XYZ file of N, CA and C in Angstrom:
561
model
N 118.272 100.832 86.856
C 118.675 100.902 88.247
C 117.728 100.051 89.076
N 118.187 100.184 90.571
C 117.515 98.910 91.089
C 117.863 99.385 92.638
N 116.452 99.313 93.114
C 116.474 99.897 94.745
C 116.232 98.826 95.769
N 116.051 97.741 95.091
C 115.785 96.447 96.016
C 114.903 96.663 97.324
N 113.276 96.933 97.258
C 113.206 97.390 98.559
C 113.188 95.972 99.396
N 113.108 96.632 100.977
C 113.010 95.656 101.911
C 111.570 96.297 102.494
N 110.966 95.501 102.979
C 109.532 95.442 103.142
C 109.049 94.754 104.529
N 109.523 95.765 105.894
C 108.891 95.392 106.835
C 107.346 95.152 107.186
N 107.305 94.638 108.175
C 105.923 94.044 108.471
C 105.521 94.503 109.845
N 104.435 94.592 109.835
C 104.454 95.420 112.018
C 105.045 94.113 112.753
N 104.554 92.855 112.804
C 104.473 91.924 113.678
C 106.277 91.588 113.820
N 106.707 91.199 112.391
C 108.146 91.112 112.398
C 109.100 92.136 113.210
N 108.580 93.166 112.683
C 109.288 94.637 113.413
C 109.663 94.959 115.077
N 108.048 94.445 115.394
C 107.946 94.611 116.448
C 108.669 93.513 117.421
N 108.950 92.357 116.910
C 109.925 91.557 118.136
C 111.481 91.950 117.723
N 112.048 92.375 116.995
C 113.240 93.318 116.969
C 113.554 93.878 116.095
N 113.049 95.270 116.790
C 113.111 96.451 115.715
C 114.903 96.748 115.765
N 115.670 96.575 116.739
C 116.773 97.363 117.013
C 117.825 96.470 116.063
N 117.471 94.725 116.056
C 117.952 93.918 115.350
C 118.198 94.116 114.210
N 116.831 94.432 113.424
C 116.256 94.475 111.748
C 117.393 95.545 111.533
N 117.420 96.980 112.141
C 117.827 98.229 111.927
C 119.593 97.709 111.421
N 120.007 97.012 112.590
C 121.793 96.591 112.379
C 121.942 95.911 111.082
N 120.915 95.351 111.093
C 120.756 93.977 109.723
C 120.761 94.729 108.621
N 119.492 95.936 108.365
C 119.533 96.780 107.056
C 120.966 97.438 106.923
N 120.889 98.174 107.524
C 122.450 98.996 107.565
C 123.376 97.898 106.911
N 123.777 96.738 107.594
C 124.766 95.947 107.125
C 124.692 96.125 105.762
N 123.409 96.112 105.164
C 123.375 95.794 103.919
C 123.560 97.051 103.239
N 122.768 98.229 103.417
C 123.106 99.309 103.253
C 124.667 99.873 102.777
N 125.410 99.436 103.770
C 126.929 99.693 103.922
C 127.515 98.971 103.719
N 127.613 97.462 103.621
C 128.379 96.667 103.537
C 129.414 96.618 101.523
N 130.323 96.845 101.680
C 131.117 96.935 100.080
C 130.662 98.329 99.945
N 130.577 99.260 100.947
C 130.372 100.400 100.481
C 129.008 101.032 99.553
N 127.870 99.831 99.931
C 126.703 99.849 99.221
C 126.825 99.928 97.807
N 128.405 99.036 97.022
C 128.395 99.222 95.697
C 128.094 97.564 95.604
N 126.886 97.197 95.565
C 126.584 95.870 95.005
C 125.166 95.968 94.314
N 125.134 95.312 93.122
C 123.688 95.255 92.443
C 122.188 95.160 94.013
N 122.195 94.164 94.497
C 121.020 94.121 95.637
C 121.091 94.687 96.614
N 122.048 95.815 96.860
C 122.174 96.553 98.264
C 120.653 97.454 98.089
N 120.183 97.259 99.709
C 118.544 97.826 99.739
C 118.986 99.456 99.751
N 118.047 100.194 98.540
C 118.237 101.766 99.139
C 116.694 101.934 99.207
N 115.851 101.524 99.459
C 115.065 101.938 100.368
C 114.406 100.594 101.463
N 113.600 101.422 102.024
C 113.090 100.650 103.156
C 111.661 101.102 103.379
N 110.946 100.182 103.523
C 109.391 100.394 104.119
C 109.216 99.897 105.420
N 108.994 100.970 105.964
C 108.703 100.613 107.769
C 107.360 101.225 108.592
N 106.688 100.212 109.089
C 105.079 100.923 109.643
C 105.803 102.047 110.487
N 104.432 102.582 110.196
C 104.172 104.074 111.292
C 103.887 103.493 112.801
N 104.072 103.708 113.838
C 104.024 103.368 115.396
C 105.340 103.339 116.031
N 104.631 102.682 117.079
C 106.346 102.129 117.876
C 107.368 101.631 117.737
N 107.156 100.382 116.858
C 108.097 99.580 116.485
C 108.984 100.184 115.266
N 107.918 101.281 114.394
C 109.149 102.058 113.177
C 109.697 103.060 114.021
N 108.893 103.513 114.899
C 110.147 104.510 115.586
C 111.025 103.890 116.198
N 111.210 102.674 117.232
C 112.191 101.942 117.368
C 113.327 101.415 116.811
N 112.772 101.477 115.412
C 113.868 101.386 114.552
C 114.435 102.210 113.675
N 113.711 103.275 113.939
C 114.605 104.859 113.002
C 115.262 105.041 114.175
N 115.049 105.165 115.889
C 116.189 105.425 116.744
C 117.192 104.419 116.866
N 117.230 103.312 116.535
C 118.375 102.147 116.466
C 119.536 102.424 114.823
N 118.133 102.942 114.201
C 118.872 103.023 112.543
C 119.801 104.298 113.070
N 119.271 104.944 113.514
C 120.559 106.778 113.790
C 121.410 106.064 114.750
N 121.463 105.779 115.591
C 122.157 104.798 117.083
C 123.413 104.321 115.858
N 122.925 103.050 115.221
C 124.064 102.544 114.786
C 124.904 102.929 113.908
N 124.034 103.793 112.902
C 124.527 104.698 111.531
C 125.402 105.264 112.022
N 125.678 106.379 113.285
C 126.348 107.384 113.336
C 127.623 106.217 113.709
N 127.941 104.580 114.126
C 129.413 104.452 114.388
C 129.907 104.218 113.400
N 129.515 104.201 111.898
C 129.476 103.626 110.618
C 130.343 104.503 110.111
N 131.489 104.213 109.283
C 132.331 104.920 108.969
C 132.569 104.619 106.959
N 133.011 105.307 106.551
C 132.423 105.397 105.069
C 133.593 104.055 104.296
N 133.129 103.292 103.585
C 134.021 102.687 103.085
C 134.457 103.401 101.189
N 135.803 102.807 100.665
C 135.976 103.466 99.833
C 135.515 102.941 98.426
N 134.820 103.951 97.617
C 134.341 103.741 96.057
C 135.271 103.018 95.496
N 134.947 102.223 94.399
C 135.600 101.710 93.387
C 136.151 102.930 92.444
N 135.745 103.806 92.057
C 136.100 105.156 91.313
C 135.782 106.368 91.810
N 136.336 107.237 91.587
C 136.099 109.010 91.777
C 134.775 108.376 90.817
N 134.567 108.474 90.062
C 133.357 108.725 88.969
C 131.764 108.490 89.854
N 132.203 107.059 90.389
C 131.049 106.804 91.458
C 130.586 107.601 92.348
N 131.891 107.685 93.174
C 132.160 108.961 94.490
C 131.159 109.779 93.960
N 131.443 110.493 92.786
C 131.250 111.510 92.451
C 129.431 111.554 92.075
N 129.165 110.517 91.585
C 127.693 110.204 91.043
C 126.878 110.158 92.591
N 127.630 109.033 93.487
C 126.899 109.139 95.289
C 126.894 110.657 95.714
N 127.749 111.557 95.598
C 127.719 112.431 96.158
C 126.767 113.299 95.516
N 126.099 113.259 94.354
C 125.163 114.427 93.796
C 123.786 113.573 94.205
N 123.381 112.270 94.080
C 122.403 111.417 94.575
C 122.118 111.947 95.348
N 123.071 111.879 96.767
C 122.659 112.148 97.910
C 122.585 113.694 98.052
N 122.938 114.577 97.352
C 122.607 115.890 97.746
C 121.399 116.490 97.065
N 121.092 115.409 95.603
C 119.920 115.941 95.716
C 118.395 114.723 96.535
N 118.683 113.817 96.594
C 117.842 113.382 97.254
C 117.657 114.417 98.941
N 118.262 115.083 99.364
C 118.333 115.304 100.533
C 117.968 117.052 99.877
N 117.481 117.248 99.093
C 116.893 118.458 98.610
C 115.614 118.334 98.509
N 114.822 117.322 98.591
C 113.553 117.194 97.658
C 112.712 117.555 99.121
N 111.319 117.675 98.852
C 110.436 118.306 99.655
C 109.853 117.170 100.528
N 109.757 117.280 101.926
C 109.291 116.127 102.463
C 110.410 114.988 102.903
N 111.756 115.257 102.659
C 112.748 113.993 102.933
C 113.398 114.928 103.976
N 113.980 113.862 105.305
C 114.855 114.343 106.232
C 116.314 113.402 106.244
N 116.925 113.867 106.076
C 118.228 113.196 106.924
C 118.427 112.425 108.251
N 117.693 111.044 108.613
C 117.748 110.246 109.121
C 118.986 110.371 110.277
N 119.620 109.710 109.598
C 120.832 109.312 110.087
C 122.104 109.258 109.155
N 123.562 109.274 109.758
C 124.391 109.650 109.103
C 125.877 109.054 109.599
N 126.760 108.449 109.105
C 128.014 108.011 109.588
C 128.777 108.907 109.072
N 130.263 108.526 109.460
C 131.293 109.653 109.124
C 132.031 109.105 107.679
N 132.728 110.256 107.588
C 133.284 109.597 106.186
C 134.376 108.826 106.713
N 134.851 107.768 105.581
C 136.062 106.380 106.130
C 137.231 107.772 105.986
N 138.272 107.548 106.467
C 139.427 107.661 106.368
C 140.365 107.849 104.800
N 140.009 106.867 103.870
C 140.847 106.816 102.940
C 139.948 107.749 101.647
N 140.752 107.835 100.321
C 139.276 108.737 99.523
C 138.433 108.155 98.983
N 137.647 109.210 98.671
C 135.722 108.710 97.759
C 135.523 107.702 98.874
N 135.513 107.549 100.049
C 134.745 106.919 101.373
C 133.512 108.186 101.692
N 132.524 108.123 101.448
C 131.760 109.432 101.840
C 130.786 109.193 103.409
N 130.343 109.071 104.139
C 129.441 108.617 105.018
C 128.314 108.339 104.534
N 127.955 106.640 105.316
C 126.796 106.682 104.675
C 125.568 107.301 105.402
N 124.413 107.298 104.829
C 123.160 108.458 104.440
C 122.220 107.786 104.513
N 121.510 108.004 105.671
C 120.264 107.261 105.895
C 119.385 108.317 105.760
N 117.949 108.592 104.609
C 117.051 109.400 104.992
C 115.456 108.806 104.845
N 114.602 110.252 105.429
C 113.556 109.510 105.976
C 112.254 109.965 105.045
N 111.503 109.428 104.460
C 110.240 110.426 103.982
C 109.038 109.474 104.331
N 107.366 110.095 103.825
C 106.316 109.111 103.960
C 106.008 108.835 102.522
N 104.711 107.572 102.509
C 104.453 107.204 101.187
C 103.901 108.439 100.725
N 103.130 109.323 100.662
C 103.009 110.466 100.044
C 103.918 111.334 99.566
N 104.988 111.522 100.205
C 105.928 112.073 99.295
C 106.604 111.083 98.141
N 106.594 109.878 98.446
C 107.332 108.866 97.162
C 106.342 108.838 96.072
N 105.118 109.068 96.228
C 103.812 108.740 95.418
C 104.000 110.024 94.192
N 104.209 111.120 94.963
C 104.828 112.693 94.125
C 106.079 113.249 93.446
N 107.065 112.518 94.118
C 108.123 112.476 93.422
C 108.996 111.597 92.431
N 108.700 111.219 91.586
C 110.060 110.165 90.830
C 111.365 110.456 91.334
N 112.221 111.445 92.050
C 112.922 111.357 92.072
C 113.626 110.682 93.338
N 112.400 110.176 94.425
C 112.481 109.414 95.379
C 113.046 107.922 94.676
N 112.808 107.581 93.465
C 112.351 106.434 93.160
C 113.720 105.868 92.607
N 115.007 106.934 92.534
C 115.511 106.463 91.780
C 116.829 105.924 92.387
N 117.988 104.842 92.013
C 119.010 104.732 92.519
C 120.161 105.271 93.062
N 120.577 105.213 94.307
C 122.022 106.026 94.544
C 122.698 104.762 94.724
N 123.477 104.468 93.898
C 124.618 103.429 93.756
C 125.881 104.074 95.223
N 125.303 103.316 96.034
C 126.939 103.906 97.309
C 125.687 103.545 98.078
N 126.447 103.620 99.814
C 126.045 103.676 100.979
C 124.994 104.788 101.277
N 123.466 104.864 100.990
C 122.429 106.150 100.838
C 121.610 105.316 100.618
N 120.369 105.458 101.802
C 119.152 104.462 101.849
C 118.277 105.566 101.638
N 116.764 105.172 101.879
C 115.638 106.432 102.213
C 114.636 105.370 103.000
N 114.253 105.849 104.017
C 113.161 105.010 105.019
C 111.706 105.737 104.047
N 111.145 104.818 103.921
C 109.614 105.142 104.046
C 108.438 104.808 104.937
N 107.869 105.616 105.366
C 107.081 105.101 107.091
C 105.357 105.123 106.218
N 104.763 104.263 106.041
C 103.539 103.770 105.941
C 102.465 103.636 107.240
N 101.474 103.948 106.784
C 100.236 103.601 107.878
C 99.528 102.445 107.868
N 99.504 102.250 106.251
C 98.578 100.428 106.798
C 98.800 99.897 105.149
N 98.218 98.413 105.227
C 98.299 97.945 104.344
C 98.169 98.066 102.763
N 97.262 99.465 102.766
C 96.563 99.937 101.181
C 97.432 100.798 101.231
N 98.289 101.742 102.273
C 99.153 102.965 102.430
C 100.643 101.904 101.494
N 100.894 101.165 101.693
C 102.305 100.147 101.534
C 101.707 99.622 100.028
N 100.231 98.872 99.428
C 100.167 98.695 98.238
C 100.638 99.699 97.100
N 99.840 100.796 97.499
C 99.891 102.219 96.930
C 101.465 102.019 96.328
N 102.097 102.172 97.300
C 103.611 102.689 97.195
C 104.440 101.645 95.882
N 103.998 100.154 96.914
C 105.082 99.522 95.448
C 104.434 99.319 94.727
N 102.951 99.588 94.236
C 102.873 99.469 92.820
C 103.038 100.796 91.712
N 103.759 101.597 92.359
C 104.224 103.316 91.858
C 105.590 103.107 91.418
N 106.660 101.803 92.288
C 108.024 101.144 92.280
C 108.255 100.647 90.660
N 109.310 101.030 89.647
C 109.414 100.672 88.571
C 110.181 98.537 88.989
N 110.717 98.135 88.031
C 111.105 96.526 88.145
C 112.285 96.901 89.228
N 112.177 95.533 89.771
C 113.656 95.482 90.896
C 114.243 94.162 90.798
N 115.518 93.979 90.901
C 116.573 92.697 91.488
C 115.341 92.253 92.371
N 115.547 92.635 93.342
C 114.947 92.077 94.877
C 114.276 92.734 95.483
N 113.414 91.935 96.002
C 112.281 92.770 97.135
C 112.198 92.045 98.069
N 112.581 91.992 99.609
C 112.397 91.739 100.729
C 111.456 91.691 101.418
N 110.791 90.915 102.219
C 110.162 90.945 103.046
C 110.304 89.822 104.418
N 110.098 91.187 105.347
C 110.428 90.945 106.841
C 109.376 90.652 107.120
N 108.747 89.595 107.505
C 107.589 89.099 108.291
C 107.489 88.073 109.105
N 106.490 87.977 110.003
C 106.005 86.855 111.423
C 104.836 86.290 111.160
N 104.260 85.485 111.720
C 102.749 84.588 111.313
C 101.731 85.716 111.423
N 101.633 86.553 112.238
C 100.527 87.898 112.318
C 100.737 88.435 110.831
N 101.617 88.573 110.072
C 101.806 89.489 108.846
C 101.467 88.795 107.454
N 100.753 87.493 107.850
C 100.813 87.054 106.308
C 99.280 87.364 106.175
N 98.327 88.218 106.353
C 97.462 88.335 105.765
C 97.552 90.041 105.133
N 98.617 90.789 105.708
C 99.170 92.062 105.087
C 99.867 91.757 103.601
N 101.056 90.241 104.465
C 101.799 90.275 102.731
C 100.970 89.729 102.265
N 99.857 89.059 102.155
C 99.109 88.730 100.778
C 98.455 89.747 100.335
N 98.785 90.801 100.545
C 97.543 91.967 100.027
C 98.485 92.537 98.700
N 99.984 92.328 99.320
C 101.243 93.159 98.297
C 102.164 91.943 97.489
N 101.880 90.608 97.932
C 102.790 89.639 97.201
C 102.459 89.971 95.488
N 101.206 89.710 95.268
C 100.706 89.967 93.839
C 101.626 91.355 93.242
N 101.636 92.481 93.934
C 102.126 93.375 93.189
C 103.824 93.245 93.004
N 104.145 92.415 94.148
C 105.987 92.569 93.769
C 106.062 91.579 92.844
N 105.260 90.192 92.772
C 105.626 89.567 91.767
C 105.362 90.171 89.999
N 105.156 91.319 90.416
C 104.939 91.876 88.923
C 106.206 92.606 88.521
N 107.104 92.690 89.878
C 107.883 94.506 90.542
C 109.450 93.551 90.365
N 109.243 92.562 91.156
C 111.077 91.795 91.524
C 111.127 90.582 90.515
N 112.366 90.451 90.304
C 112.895 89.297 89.927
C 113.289 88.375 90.989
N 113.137 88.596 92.176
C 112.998 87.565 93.266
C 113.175 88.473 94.457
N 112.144 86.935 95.049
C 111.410 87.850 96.533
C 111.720 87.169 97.430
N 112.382 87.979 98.283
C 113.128 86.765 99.589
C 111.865 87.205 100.810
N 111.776 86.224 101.544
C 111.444 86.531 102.502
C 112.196 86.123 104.210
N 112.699 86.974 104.490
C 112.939 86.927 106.281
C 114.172 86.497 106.231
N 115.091 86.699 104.839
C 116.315 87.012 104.646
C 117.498 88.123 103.861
């Protein structure tokens, strides 16, 4: 499996947090989050600018309406993902759209935890194939190493960054190039 994270940066964040938020989601939701590189998680600093964008991420989530699975089987696999990810100790329910109209459309599922709870659980770690992200809110640069080098291999790893942030991503480039099979940056 494969969680593709995306890997905000404060400086990036902070000139549009409300932007980034529409942008993840797209990806999140877009084909119903059934594509190999759809991001299910997200790393976002602790401050203003991640709260800016967990209130833009709920803002837009809730007009988001569920698109439909390729199979009941899937449906069926998203729907236990997300109920038990949304069991585990330390995770909140973010944000949430409605379900689509037609069947196995479920709403998608934005939730929220910190790097300490991902550090304790494997079961943070693992894939929900469908529209179901998990935010992770970090404090600083060794708080964000910590985390993806705990991350098993990925498709993709993202990173959102501005000229202020490249002395953060050089602290974590070394570890994703161990983590992704390719690392986009600021797309």
């Amino acid at each position: 499996s494969s969680i593709n994270p995306v890997i905000f940066f404060a400086g990036a964040l902070a000139e549009d947090s409300a932007g980034h938020a529409k942008a993840y989601l797209g990806s999140v939701t877009g084909s119903s989050g059934q594509l190999c590189t759809a991001p299910g998680m997200v790393f976002v600093p602790a401050g203003a600018a991640g709260d800016a964008f967990a209130a833009a991420l709920r803002g837009e989530t809730a007009d988001v309406a569920g698109q439909t699975m390729l199979t009941q089987g899937i449906y069926n696999s998203w729907v236990q993902g997300v109920e038990n990810l949304g069991q585990q100790a330390g995770v909140e329910l973010l944000a949430e759209g409605s379900k689509g109209a037609t069947e196995n459309a479920p709403a998608p599922s934005i939730f929220s935890t910190g790097v300490e709870q991902l550090l304790d659980n494997p079961v943070l770690h693992e894939e929900i194939f469908g529209a179901a992200s998990l935010v992770i809110r970090y404090e600083n640069a060794a708080d964000l190493a910590s985390a993806l080098s705990k991350l098993e291999g990925q498709l993709t790893a993202t990173l959102q960054l501005n000229d202020e942030d490249h002395e953060a991503v050089a602290a974590v480039l070394p570890i994703l190039e161990r983590k992704a099979g390719r690392i986009l940056a600021n797309g």
